[in-house]
PDB file of C-alpha atoms in Angstrom:
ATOM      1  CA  UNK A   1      18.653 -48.695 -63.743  1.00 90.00           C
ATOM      2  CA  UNK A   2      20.823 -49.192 -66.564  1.00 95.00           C
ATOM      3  CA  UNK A   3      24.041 -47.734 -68.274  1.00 97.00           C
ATOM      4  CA  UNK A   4      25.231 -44.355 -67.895  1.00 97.00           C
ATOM      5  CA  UNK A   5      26.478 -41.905 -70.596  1.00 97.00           C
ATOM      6  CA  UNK A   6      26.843 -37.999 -70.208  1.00 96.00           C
ATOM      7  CA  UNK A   7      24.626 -35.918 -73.246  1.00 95.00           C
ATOM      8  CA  UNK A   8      24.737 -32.474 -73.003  1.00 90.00           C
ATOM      9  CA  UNK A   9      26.451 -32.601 -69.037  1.00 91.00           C
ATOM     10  CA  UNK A  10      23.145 -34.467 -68.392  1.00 93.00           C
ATOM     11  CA  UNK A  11      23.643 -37.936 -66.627  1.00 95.00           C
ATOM     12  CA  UNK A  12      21.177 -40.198 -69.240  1.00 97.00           C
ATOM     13  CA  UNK A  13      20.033 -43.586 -68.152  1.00 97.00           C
ATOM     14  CA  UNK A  14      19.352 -46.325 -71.189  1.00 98.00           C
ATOM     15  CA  UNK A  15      19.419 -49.659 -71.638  1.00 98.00           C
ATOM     16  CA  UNK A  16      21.315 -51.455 -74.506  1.00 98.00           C
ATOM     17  CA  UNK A  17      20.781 -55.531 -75.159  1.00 98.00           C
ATOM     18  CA  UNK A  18      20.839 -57.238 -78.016  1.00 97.00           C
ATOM     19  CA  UNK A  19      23.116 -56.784 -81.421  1.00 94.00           C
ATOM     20  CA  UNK A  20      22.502 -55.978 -84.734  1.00 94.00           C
ATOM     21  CA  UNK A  21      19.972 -53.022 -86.727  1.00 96.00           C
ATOM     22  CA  UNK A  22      19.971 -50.443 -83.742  1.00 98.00           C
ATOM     23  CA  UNK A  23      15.851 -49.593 -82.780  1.00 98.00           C
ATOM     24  CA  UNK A  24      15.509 -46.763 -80.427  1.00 98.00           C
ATOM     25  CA  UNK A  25      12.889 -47.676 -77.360  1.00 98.00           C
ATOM     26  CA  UNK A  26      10.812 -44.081 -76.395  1.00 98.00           C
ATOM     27  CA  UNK A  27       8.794 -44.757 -73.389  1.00 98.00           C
ATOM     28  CA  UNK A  28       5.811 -42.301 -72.563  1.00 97.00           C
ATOM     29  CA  UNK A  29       4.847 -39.533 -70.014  1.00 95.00           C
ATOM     30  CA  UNK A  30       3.132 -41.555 -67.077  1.00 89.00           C
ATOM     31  CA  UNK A  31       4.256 -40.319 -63.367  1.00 91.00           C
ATOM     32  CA  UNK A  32       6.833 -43.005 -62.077  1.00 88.00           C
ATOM     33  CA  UNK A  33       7.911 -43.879 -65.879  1.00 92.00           C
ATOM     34  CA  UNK A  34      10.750 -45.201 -67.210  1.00 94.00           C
ATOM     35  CA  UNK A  35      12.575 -46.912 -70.163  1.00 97.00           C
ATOM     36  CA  UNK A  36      12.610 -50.030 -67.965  1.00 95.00           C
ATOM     37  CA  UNK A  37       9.261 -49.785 -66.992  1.00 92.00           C
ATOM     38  CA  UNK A  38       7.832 -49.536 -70.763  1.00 94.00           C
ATOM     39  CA  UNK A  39       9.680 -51.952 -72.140  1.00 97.00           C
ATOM     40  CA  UNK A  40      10.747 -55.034 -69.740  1.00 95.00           C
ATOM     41  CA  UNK A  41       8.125 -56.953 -71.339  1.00 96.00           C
ATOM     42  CA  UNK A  42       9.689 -56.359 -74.789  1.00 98.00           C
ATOM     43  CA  UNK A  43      13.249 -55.581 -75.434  1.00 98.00           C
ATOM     44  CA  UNK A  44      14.750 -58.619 -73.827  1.00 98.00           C
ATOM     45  CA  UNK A  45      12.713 -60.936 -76.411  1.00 98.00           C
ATOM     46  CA  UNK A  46      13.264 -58.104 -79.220  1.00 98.00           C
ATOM     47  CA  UNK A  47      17.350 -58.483 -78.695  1.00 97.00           C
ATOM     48  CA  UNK A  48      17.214 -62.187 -78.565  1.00 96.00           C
ATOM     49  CA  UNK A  49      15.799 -61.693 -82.469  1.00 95.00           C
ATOM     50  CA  UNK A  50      18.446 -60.090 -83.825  1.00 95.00           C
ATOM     51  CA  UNK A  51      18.178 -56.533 -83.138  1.00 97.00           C
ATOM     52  CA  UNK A  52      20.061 -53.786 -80.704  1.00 98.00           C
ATOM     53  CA  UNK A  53      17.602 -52.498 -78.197  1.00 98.00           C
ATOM     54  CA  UNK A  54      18.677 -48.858 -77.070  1.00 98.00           C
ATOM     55  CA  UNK A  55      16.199 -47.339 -74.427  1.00 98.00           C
ATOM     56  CA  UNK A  56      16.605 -43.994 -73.031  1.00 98.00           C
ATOM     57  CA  UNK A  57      15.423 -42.361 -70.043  1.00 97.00           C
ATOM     58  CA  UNK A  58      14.527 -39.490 -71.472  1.00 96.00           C
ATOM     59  CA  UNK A  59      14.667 -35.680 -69.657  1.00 94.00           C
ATOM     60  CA  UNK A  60      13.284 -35.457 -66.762  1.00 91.00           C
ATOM     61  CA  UNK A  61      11.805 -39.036 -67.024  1.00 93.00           C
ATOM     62  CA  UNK A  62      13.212 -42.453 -64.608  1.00 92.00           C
ATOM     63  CA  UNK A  63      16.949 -41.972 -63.848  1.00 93.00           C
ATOM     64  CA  UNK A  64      18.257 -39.389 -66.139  1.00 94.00           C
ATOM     65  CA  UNK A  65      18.909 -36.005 -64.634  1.00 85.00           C
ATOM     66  CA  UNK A  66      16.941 -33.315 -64.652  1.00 81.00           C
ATOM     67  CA  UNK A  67      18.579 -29.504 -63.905  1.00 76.00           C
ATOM     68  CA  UNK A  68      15.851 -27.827 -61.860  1.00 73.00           C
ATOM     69  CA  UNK A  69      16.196 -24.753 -64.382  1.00 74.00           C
ATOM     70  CA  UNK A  70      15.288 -26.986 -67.155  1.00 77.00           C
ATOM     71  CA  UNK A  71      12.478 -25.218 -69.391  1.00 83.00           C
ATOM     72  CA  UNK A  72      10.896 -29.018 -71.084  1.00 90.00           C
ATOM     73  CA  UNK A  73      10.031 -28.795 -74.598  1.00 94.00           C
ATOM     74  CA  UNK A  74       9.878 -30.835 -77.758  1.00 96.00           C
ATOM     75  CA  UNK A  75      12.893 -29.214 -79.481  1.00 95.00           C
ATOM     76  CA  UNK A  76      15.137 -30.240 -75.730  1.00 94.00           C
ATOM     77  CA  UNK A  77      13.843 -33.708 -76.039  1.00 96.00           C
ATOM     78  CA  UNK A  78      14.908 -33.694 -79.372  1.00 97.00           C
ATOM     79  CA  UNK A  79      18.455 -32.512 -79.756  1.00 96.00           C
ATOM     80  CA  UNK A  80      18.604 -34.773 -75.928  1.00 96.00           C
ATOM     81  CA  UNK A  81      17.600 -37.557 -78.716  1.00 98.00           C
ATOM     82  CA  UNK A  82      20.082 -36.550 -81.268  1.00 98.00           C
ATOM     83  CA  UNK A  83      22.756 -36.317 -78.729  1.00 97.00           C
ATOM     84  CA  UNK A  84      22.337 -39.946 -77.785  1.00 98.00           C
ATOM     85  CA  UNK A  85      22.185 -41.395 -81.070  1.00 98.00           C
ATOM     86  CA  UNK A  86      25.524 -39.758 -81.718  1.00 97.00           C
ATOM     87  CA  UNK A  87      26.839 -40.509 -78.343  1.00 97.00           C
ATOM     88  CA  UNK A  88      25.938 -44.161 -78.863  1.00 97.00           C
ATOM     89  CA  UNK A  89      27.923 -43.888 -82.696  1.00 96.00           C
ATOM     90  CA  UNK A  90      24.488 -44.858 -84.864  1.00 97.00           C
ATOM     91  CA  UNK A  91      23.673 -43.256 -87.838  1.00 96.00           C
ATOM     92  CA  UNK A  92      20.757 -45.048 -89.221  1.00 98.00           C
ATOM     93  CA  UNK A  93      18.016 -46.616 -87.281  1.00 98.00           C
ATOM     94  CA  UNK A  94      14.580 -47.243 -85.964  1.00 98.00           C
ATOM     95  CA  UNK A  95      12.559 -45.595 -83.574  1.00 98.00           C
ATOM     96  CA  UNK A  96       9.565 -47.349 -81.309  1.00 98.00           C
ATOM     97  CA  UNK A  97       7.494 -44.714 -79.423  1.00 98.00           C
ATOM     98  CA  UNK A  98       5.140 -45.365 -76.973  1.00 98.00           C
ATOM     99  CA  UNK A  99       2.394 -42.242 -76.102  1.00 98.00           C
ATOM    100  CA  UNK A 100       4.697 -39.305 -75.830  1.00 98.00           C
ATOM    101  CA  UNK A 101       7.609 -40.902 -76.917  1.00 98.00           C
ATOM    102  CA  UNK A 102       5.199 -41.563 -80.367  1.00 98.00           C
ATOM    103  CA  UNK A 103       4.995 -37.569 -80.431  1.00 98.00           C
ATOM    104  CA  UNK A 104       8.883 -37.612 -80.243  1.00 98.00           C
ATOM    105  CA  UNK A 105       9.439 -39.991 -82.437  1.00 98.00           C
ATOM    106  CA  UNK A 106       7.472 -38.126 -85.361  1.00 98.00           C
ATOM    107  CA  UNK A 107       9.364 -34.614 -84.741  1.00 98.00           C
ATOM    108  CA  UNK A 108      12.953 -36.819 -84.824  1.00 98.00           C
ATOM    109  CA  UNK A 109      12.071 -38.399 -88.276  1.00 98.00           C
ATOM    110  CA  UNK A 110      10.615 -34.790 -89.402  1.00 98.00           C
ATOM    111  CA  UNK A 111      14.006 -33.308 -88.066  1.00 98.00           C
ATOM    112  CA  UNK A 112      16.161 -36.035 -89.086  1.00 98.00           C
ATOM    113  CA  UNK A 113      14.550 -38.224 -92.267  1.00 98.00           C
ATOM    114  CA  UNK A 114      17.637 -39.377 -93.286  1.00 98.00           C
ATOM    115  CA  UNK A 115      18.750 -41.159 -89.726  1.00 98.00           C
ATOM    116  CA  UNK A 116      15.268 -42.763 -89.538  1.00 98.00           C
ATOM    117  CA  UNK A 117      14.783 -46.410 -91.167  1.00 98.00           C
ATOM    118  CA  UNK A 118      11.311 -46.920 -89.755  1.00 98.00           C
ATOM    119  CA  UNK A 119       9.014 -46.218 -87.098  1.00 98.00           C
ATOM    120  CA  UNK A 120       6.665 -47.816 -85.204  1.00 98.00           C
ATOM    121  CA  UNK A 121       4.003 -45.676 -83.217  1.00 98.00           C
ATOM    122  CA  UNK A 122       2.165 -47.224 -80.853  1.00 98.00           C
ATOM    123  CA  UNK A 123      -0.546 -45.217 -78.593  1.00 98.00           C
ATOM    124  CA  UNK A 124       1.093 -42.166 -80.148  1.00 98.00           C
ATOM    125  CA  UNK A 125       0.421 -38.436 -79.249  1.00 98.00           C
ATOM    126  CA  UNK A 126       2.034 -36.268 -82.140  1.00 98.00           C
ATOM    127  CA  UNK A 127      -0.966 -34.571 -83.404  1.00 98.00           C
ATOM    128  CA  UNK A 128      -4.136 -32.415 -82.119  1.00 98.00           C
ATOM    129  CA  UNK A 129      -6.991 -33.851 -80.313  1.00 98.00           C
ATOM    130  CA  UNK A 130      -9.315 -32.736 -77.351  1.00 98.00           C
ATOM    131  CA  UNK A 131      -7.797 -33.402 -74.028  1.00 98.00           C
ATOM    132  CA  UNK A 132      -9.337 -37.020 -72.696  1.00 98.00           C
ATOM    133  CA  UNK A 133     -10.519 -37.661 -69.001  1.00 96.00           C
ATOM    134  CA  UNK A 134      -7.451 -40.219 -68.567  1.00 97.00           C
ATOM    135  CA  UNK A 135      -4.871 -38.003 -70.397  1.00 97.00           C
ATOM    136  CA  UNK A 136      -5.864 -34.920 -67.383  1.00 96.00           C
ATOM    137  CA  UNK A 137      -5.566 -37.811 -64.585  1.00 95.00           C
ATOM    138  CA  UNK A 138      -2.453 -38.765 -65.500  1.00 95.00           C
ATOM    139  CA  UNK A 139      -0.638 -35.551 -66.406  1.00 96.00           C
ATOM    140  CA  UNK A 140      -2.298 -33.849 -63.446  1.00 95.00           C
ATOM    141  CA  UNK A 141      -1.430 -36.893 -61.115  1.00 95.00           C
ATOM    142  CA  UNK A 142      -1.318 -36.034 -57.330  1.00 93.00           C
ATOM    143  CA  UNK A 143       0.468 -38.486 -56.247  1.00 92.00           C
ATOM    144  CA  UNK A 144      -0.827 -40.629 -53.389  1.00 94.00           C
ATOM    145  CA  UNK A 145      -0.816 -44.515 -53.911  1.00 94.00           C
ATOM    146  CA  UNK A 146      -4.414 -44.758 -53.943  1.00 94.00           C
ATOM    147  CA  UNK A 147      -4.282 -42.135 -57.160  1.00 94.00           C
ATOM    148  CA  UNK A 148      -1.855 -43.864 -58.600  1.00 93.00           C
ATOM    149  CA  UNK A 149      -3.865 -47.425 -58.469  1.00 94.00           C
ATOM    150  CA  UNK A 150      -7.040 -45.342 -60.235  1.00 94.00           C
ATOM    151  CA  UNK A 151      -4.360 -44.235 -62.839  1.00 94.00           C
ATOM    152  CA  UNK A 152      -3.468 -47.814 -63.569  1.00 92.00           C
ATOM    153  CA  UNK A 153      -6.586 -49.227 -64.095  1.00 93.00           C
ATOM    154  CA  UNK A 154      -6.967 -46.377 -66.419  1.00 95.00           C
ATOM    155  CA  UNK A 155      -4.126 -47.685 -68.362  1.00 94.00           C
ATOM    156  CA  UNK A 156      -5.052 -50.848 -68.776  1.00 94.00           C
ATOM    157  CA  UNK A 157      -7.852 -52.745 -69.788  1.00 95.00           C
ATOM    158  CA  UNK A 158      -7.264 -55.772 -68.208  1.00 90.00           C
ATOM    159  CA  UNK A 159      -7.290 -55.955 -64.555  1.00 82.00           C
ATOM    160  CA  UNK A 160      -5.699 -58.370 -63.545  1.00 87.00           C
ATOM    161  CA  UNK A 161      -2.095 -56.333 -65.079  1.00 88.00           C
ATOM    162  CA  UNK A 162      -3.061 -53.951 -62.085  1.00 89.00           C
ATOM    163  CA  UNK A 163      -2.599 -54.646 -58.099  1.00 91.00           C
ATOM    164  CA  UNK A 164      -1.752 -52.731 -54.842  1.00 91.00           C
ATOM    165  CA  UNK A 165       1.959 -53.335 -55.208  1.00 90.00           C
ATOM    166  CA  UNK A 166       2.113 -52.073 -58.713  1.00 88.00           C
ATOM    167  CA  UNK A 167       0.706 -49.026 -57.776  1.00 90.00           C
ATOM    168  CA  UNK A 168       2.763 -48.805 -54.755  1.00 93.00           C
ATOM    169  CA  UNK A 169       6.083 -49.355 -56.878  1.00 87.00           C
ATOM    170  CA  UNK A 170       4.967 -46.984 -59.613  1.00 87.00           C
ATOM    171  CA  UNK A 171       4.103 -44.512 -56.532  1.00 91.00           C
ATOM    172  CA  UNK A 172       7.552 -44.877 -55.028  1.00 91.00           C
ATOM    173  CA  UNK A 173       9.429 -44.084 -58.325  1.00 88.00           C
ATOM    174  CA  UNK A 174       7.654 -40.811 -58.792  1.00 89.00           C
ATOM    175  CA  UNK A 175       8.516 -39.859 -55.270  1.00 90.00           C
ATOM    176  CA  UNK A 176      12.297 -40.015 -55.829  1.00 87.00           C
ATOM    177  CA  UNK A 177      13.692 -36.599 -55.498  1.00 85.00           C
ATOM    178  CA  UNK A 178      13.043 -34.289 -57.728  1.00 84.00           C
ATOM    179  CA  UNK A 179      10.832 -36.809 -60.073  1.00 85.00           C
ATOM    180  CA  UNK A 180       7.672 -34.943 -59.696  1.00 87.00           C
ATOM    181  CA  UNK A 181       8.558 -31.209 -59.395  1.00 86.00           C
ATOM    182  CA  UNK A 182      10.146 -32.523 -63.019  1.00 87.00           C
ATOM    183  CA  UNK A 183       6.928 -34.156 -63.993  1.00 89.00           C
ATOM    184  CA  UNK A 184       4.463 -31.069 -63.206  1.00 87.00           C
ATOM    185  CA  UNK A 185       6.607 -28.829 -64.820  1.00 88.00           C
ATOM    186  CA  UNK A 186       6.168 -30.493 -67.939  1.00 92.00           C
ATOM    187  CA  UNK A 187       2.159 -30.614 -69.165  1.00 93.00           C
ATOM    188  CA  UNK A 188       0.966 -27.691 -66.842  1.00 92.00           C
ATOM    189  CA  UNK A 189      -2.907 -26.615 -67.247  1.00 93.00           C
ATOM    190  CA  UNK A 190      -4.553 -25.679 -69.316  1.00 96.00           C
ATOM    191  CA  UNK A 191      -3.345 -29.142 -70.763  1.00 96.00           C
ATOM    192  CA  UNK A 192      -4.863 -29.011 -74.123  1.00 97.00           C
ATOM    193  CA  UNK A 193      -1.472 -26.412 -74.250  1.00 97.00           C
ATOM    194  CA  UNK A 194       0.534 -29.662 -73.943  1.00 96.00           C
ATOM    195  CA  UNK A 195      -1.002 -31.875 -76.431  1.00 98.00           C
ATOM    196  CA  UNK A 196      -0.527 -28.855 -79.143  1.00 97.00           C
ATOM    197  CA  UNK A 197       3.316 -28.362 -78.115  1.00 97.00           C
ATOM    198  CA  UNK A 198       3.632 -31.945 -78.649  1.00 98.00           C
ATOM    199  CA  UNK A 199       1.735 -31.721 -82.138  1.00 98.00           C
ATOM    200  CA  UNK A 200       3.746 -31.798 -85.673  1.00 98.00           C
ATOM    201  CA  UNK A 201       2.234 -30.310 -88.370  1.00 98.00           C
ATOM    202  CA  UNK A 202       0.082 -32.848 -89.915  1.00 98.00           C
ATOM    203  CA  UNK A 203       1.658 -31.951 -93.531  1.00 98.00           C
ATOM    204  CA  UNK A 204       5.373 -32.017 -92.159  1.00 98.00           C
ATOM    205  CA  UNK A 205       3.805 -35.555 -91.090  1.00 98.00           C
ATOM    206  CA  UNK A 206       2.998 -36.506 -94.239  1.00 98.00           C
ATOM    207  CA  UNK A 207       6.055 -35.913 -95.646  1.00 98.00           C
ATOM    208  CA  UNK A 208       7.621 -38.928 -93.827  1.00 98.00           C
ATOM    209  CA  UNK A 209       8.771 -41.561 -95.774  1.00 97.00           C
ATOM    210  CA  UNK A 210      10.136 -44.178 -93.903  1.00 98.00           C
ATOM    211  CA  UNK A 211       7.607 -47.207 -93.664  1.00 98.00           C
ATOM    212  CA  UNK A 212       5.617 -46.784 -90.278  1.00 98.00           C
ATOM    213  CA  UNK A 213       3.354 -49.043 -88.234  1.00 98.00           C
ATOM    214  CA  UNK A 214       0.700 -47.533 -86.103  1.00 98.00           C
ATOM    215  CA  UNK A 215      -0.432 -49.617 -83.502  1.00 98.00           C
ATOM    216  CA  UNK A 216      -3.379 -48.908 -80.657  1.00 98.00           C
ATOM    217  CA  UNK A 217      -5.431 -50.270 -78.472  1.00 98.00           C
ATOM    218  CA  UNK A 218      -9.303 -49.927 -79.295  1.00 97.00           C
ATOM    219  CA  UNK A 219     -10.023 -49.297 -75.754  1.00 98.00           C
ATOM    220  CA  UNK A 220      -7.129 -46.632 -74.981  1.00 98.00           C
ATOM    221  CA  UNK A 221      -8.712 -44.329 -72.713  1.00 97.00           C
ATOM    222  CA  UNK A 222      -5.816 -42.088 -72.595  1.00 98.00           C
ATOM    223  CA  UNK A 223      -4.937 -41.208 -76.052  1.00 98.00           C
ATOM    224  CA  UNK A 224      -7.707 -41.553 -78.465  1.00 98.00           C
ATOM    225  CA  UNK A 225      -7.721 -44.871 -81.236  1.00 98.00           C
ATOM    226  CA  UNK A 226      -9.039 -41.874 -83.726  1.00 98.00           C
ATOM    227  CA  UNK A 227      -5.266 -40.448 -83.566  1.00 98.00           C
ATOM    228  CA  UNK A 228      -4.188 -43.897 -85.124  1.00 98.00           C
ATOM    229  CA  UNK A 229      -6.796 -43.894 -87.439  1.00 98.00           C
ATOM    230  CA  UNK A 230      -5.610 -40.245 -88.480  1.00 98.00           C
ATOM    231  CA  UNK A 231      -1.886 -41.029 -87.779  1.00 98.00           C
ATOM    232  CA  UNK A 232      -2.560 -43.940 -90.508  1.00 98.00           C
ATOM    233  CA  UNK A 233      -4.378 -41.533 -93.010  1.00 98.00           C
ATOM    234  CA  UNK A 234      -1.567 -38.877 -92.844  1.00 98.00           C
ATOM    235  CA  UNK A 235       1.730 -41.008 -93.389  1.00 98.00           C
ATOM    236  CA  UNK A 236       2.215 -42.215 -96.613  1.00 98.00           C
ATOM    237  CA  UNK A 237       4.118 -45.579 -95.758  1.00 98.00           C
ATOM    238  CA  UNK A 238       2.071 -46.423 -92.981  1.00 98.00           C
ATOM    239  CA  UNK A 239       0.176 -49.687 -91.501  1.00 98.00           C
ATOM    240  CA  UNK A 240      -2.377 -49.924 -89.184  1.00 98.00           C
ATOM    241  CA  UNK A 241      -3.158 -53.114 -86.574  1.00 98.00           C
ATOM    242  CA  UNK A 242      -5.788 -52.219 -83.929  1.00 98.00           C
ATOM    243  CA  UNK A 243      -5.953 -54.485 -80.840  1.00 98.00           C
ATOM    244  CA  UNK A 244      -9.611 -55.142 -79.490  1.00 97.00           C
ATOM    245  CA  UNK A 245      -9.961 -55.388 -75.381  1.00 96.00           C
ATOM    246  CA  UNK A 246      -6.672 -53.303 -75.171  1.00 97.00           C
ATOM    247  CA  UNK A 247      -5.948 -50.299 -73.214  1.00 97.00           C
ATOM    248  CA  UNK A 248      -2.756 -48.112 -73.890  1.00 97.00           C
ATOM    249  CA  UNK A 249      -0.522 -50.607 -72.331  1.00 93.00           C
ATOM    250  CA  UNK A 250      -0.184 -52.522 -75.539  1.00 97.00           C
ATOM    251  CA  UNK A 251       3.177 -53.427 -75.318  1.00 97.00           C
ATOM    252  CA  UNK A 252       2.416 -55.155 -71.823  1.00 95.00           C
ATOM    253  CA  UNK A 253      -1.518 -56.533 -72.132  1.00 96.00           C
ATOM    254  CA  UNK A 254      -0.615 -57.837 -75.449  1.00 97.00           C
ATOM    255  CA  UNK A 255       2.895 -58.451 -75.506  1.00 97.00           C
ATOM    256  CA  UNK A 256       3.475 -61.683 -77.146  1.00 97.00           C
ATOM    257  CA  UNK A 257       1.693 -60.323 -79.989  1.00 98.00           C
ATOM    258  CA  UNK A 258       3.463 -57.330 -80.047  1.00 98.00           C
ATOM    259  CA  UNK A 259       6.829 -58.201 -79.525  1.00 98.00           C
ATOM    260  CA  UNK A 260       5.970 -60.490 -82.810  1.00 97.00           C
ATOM    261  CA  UNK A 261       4.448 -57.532 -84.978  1.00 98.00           C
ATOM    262  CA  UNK A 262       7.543 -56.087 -83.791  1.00 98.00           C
ATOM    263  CA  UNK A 263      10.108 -58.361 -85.101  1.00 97.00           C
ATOM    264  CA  UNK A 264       8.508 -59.048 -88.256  1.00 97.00           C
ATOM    265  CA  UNK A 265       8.330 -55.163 -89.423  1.00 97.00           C
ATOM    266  CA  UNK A 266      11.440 -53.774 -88.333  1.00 96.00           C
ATOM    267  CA  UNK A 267      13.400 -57.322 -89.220  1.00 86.00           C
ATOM    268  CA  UNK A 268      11.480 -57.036 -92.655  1.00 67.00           C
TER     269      UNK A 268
END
């Protein structure tokens, strides 16, 4: 849990260290996720290098509120976006998304080109592809610790990131009231229906301009490497770095590495 601020009369929970060029954190759509949980491994190291890490909870996700009305949608995670960045008082910045958060990431910059420096993309949803086996698992998750464990070890390649009281820890954040009505209300079945709301049209994609680096793990068995590979054909400022023996934890199974890709591209 982090800092408070009100956007839209909805209690949003972020995370602010570090000073200097302001990068957005988006985390992605896991059961039990948060900003904190994405990104402990990376924005403490990223701040000490001269840059403001700002990481949002975003709705319906960790600690921000979530009205039990609430219809989700790209456009409400958008404009819940937008209202932060103003809230927070910056104009002009980065944006690091993670899965989902990729997906969000692409409709801000589409949206908002001129507020967008760069962006880096890392596991990214954001355009069309057939619905994988450990997508379904984890946006259908029925959430029992033992289901939560075989969700994990989807995640990650290496096993030794997983154990018992990882899954037990993710499990008891997704239990908190309220988290996982939220979270099934968001990528119903059929679920292909979700990866398509959470598509941009690949020629509004291409008309990005700010300098992007894609980033995936060869061995993501949640979101495809192809979407890089197409992610990296479409935008016209783009780099690609793949990571072999990686799953779609990149930011955590190689994080040394990444925090360093990191700091070099959006310091550069």
């Amino acid at each position: 849990i982090g800092r408070t601020i009100g956007i839209g009369g909805i209690a949003t929970n972020y995370h602010d260290l570090g000073t200097g060029a302001p990068v957005l954190f988006i985390h992605g759509s896991g059961p039990g996720v948060s900003a904190w949980a994405n990104w402990r491994l990376n924005i403490p190291v990223l701040a000490e290098r001269g840059l403001r890490c700002l990481a949002p909870d975003m709705l319906g996700f960790g600690y921000t509120g979530s009205p039990p009305d609430l219809k989700f949608s790209m456009q409400g995670w958008v404009e819940h976006l937008a209202g932060f960045t103003a809230a927070m008082g910056i104009e002009r910045f980065s944006i690091v998304g993670n899965s989902f958060g990729g997906a969000l990431a692409l409709a801000y910059a589409i949206r908002f080109p001129a507020q967008v420096e760069k962006l880096v993309l890392m596991g990214s949803v954001g355009i069309e592809f057939p619905l994988t086996e450990g997508l379904d698992l984890a946006w259908g998750h029925v959430p029992t610790i033992a289901n939560m464990r075989r969700l994990l070890d989807v995640f990650a390649f290496n096993e030794g990131l997983v154990s018992d009281d990882l899954a037990e820890m993710r499990h008891r954040a997704a239990m908190r009231p309220g988290v996982m009505e939220a979270f099934s209300a968001m990528f119903p079945a059929p679920r292909q229906d979700g990866i398509r709301a959470l598509a941009s049209p690949e020629e509004q994609i291409a008309g990005i301009t700010a300098p992007t680096l894609v980033i995936h793990g060869r061995e993501d068995k949640v979101i495809p490497v192809t979407n890089a590979q197409r992610l990296f054909e479409l935008l016209p400022q783009a780099e690609l770095h793949l990571f072999r023996n990686c799953g779609h934890w990149t930011q955590i199974e190689k994080a040394g590495r990444f925090n360093a890709l990191l700091a070099d591209f959006l310091a550069g």
